[in-house]
Structures are given as structure tokens and as C-alpha cells.
CSV table of C-alpha atoms in Angstrom, one decimal:
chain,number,residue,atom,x,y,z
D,168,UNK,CA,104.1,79.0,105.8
D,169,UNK,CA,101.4,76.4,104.4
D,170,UNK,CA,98.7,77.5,102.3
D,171,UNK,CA,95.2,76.7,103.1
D,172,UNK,CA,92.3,77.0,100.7
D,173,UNK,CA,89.5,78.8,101.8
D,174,UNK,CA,85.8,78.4,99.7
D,175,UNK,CA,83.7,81.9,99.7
D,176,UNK,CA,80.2,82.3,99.6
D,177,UNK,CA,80.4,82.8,95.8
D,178,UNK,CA,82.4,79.3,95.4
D,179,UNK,CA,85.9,81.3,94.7
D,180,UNK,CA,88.6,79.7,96.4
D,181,UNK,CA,91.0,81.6,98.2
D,182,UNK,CA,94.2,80.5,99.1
D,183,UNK,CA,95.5,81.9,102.5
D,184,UNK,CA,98.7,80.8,103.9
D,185,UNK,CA,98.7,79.6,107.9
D,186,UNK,CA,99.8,81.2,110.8
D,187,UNK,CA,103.3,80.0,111.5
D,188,UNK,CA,104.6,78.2,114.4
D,189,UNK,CA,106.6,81.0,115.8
D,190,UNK,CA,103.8,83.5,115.4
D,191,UNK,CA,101.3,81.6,117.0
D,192,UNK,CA,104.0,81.2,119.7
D,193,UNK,CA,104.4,84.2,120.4
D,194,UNK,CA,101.1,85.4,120.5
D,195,UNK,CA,100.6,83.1,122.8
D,196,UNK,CA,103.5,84.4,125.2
D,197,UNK,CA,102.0,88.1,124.7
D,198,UNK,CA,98.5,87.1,125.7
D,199,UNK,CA,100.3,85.4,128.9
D,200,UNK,CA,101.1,88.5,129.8
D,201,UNK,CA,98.4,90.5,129.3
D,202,UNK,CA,96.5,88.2,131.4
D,203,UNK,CA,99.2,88.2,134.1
D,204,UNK,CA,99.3,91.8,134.1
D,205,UNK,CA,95.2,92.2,134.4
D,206,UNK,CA,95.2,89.6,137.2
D,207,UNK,CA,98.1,91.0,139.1
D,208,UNK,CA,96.2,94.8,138.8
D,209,UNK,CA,93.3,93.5,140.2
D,210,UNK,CA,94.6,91.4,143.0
D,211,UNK,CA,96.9,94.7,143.8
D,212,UNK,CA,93.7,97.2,143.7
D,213,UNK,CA,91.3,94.8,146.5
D,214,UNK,CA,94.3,94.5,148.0
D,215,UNK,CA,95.3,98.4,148.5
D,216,UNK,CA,91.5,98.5,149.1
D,217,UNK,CA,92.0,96.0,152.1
D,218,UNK,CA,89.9,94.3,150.8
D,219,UNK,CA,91.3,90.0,152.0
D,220,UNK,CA,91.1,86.9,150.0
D,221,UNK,CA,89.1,85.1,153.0
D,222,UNK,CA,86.3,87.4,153.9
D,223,UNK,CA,85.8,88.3,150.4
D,224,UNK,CA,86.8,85.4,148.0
D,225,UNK,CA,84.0,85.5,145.9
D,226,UNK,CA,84.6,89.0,144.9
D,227,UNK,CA,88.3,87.4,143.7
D,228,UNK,CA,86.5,85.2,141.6
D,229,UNK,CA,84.3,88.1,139.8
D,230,UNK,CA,87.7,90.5,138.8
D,231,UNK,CA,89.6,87.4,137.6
D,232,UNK,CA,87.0,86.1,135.4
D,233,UNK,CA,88.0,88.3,132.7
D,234,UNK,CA,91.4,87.1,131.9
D,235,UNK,CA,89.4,82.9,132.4
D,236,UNK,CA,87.5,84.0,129.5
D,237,UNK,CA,90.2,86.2,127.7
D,238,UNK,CA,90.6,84.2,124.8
D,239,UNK,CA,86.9,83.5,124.3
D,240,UNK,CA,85.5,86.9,124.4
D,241,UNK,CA,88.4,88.6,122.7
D,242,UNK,CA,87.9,86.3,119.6
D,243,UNK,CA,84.5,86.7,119.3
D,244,UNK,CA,84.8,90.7,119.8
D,245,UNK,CA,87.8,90.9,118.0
D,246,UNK,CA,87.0,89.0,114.6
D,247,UNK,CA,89.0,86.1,115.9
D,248,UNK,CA,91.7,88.0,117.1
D,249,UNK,CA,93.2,88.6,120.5
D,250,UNK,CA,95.9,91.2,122.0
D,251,UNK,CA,98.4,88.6,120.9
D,252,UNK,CA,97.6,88.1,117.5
D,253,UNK,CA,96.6,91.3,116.6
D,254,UNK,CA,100.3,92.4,117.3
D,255,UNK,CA,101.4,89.4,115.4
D,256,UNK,CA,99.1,89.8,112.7
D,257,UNK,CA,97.0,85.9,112.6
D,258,UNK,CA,93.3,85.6,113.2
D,259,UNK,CA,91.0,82.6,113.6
D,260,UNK,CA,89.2,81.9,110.5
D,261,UNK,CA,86.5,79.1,109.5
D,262,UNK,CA,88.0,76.9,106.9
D,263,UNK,CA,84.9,77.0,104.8
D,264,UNK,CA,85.0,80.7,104.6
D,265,UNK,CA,82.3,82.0,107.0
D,266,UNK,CA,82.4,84.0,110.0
D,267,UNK,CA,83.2,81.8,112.8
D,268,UNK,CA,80.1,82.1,115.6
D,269,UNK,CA,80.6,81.9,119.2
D,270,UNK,CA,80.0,78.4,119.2
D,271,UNK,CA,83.2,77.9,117.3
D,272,UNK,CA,85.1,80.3,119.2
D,273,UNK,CA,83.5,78.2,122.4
D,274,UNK,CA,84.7,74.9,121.5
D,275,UNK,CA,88.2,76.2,120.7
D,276,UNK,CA,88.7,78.2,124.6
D,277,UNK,CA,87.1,75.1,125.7
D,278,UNK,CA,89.9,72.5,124.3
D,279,UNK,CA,92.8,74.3,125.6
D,280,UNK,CA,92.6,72.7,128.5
D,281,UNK,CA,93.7,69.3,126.5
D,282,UNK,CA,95.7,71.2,123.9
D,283,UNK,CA,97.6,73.9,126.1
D,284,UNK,CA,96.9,73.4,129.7
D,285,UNK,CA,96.7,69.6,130.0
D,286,UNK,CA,100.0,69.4,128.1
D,287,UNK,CA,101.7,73.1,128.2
D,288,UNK,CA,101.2,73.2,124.7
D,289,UNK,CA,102.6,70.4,123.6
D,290,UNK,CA,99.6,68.6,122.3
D,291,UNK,CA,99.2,72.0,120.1
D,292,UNK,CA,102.1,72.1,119.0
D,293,UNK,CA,102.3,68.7,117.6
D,294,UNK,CA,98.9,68.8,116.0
D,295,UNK,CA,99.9,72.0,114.0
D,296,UNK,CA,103.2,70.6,112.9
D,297,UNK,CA,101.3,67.4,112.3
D,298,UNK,CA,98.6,68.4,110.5
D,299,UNK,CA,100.5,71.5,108.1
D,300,UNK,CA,97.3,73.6,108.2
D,301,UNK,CA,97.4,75.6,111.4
D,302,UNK,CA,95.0,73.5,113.1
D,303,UNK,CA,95.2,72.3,116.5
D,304,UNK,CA,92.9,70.0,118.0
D,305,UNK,CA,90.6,72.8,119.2
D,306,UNK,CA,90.8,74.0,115.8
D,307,UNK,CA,89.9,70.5,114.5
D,308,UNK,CA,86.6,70.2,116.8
D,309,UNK,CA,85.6,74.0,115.8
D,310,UNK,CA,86.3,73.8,112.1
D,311,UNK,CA,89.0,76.5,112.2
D,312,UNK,CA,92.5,77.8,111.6
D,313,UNK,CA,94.2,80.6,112.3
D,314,UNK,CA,95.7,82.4,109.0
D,315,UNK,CA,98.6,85.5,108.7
D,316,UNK,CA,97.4,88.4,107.6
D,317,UNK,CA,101.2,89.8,106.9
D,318,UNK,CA,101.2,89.6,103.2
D,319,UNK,CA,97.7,91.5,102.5
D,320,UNK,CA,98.5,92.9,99.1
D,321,UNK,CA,96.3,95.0,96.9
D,322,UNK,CA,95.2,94.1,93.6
D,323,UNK,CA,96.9,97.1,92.3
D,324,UNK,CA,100.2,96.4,93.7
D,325,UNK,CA,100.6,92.8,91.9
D,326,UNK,CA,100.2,94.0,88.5
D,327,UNK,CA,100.3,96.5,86.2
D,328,UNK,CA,97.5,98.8,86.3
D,329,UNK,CA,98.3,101.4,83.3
D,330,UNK,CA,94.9,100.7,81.4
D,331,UNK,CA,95.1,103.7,78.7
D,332,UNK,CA,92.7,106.4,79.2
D,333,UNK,CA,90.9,105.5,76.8
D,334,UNK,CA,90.0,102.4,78.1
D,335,UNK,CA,86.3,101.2,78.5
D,336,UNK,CA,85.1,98.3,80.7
D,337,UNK,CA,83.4,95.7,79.4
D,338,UNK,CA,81.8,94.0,82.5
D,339,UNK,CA,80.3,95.7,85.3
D,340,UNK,CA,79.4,93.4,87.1
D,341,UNK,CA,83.1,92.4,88.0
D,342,UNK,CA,82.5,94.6,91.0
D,343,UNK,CA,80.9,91.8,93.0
D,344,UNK,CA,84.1,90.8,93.6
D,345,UNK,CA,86.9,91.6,96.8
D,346,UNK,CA,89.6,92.3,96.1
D,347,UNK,CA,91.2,88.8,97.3
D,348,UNK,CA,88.7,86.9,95.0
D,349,UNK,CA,90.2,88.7,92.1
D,350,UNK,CA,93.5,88.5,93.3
D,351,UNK,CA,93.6,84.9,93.4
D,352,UNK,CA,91.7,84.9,89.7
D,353,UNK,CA,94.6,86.7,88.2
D,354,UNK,CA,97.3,84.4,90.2
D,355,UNK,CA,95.7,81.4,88.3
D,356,UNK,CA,95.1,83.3,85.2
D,357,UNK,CA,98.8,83.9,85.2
D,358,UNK,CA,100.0,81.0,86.1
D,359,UNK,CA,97.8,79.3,83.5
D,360,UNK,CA,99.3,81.3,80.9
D,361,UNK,CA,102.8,80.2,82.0
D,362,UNK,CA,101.9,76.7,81.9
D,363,UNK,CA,99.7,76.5,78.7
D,364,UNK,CA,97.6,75.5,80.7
D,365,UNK,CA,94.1,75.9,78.7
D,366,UNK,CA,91.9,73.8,80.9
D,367,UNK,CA,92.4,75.7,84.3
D,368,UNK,CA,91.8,79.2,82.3
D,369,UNK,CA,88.6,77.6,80.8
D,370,UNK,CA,87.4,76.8,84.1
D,371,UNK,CA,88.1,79.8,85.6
D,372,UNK,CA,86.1,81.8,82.9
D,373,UNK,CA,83.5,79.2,83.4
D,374,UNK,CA,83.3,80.0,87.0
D,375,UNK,CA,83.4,83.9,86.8
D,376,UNK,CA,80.3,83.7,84.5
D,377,UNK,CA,78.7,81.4,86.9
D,378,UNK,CA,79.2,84.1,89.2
D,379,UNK,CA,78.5,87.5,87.3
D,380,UNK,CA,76.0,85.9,85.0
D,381,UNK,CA,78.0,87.2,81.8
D,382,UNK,CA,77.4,86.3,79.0
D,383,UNK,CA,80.0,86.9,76.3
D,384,UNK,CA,81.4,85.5,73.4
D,385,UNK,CA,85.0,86.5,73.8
D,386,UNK,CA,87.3,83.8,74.3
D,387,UNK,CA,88.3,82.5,77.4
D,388,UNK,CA,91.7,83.9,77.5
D,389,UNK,CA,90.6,87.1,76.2
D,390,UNK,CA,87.3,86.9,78.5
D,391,UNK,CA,89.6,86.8,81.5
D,392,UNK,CA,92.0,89.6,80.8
D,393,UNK,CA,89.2,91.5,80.3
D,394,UNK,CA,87.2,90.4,83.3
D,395,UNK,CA,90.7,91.4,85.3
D,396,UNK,CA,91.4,94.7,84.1
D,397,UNK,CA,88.0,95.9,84.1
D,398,UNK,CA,87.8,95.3,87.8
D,399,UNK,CA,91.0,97.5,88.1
D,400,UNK,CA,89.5,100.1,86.1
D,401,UNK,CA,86.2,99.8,88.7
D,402,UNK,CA,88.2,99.8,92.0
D,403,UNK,CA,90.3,102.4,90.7
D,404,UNK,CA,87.6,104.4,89.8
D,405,UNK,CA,86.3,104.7,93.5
């Protein structure tokens, strides 16, 4: 899976990895049949009703309209998500961290018909292989991607956590943090430390002041570890 950075409100940068390929695929199959199914019902039900095609074509139109705009109103009402990807896990996200609005949404339903009808999918396919960030053109237009939510991993879970009991934070005002802003502050912490890499840790203490207004003067290094395991202490605390 490629990874895609993703800027939050508070200028954190948090790196998600895209949808893959086979996922998207297969979302795409699922949500096939869903909409087959729903059509089928309905044409079945006026049907059993007695209800003909000729004399009453119009009413047709109304029961199918649902599964015409399936994949427009069940990403706006589903946070980007559809029968489809919920099962497989992806959603469509805005690559510059905001919620996507129905325009977006809009402009992506509205360019399947070049990137999956027009083509069968092939013009979809071959912008997201082509392109390596789970964009397709629709996605282009709308400023989107659709990311995998299969690895969500907690904070907690990715490090150790023992802080002694008698441990006392530091920084309250860590807790303006998620918890995938911090997790991606301790990745680079870490990897920092592996490299010796002093500049990217400097930064990043730079950066969480910016944010929390702290003012300290511990030193980076020592800022950071703090700033990390007194937001564990916090969200364990709740």
C-alpha cells in the first residue's frame, strides 16, 4: 500500500496509507450487487403489484433512482463510505485533511461515467496504478483519495505505556491532540532517534510548541518524550 500524507487543521501531517487496488475492487463488485439486488426488488414488487413498465414508466424511474445515486448519497451519509467499502474497510478522504462536502462527493459520482462506465473501469484503474496515491480521475477533479482504515492502531498499543505511578505530567495541554496526530509524532520521534537525526526532532518540538503554545526549556529530545508520554498518561487517565 502507498502512503499518502495528509495535513490537519493544526498543520500535523498524518501519514495514511491508500486503499489498495484489490480492495477498491472489490468494493466495487459488492456495491454492484447491492445495487442489483435493490433494483431487481423493486422491479419484482410493481411487478407482483401489476403494476407494467408502459402504463406506469415513470413510477420505474422514481424506485430505481436510488441505486443512480447510490454512490453519491451513501458517501455523503456515510463519511465517504459505501456498503462496499465499509465491508472492506477504505473511505473517501480530502487530501488536505477536511471533511469532504457534497460538492466533492458530487464531482466524484459525476466522473464515473469517464472513469468506470465510459471505460468499465479501466480508465480507473490505470490512473490509480498510475498515479500511486489512490486517486482516480474523479478523485483528481474532487481533491480526494480513498485511504484503508485496516491498520487503525492505538497509541497505547505501539509503545510502551508503563509510566510509574508516580509519574506527573508535565504538559496538559497535549490533549489537543488525536490520537493519530500523536501517533505519527512518536513514529518520527523514533525514527529520529534511530537515525541521529537531530534536525527532524528539533522540528518536531518546534512544531508541537507552535501548536500547544508551551513554553519550556527542556531540551528537544527530552521536550518530546515528555510531550509523548504525558499524552499517554492523559488518554489513559479517561
Amino acid at each position: 500500500m502507498n502512503e499518502i500524507q495528509i495535513e490537519t487543521a493544526q498543520n500535523i501531517s498524518i501519514h495514511q496509507n491508500a486503499a489498495h487496488l484489490g480492495d477498491r475492487m472489490l468494493a466495487y463488485i459488492i456495491d454492484s450487487i447491492v445495487i442489483f439486488v435493490y433494483t431487481l426488488l423493486m422491479i419484482l414488487l410493481l411487478v407482483y403489484m401489476n403494476i407494467t413498465f408502459e402504463d406506469m414508466w415513470h413510477l420505474y424511474l422514481i424506485v430505481t433512482l436510488p441505486a443512480f445515486f447510490y454512490y453519491l448519497l451513501l458517501e455523503y451519509f456515510m463519511n465517504g463510505s459505501t456498503v462496499g467499502k465499509k465491508i472492506m474497510s477504505i473511505r473517501v478522504v480530502k487530501l488536505d485533511g477536511s471533511t469532504p462536502n457534497f460538492s466533492s462527493y458530487f464531482i466524484r459520482w459525476i466522473m464515473r461515467i469517464v472513469d468506470v462506465v465510459m471505460s468499465s473501469g479501466g480508465v480507473a484503474v490505470l490512473t490509480i496504478l498510475l498515479r500511486g496515491n489512490g486517486q482516480r480521475l474523479g478523485d483528481i477533479a474532487a481533491g480526494t483519495t480513498v485511504i484503508t482504515e485496516k491498520k487503525k492502531v492505538k497509541l497505547q498499543d505501539t509503545m510502551v505505556a508503563n509510566l510509574p505511578e508516580t509519574y506527573r505530567p508535565s504538559y496538559p495541554q497535549v490533549t489537543v491532540f488525536k490520537d493519530a496526530e500523536m501517533q505519527t509524532i512518536k513514529e518520527l520521534f523514533s525514527s529520529a532517534k534511530r537515525n541521529g537525526d537531530h534536525n527532524v526532532i528539533v522540528s518536531l518540538s518546534k512544531k508541537i510548541k507552535e501548536v500547544t503554545n508551551i513554553t519550556t526549556q527542556e531540551k528537544p529530545i527530552d521536550f518530546v518524550a515528555t510531550v509523548i508520554k504525558d499524552y499517554i498518561y492523559y488518554t489513559q487517565e479517561l
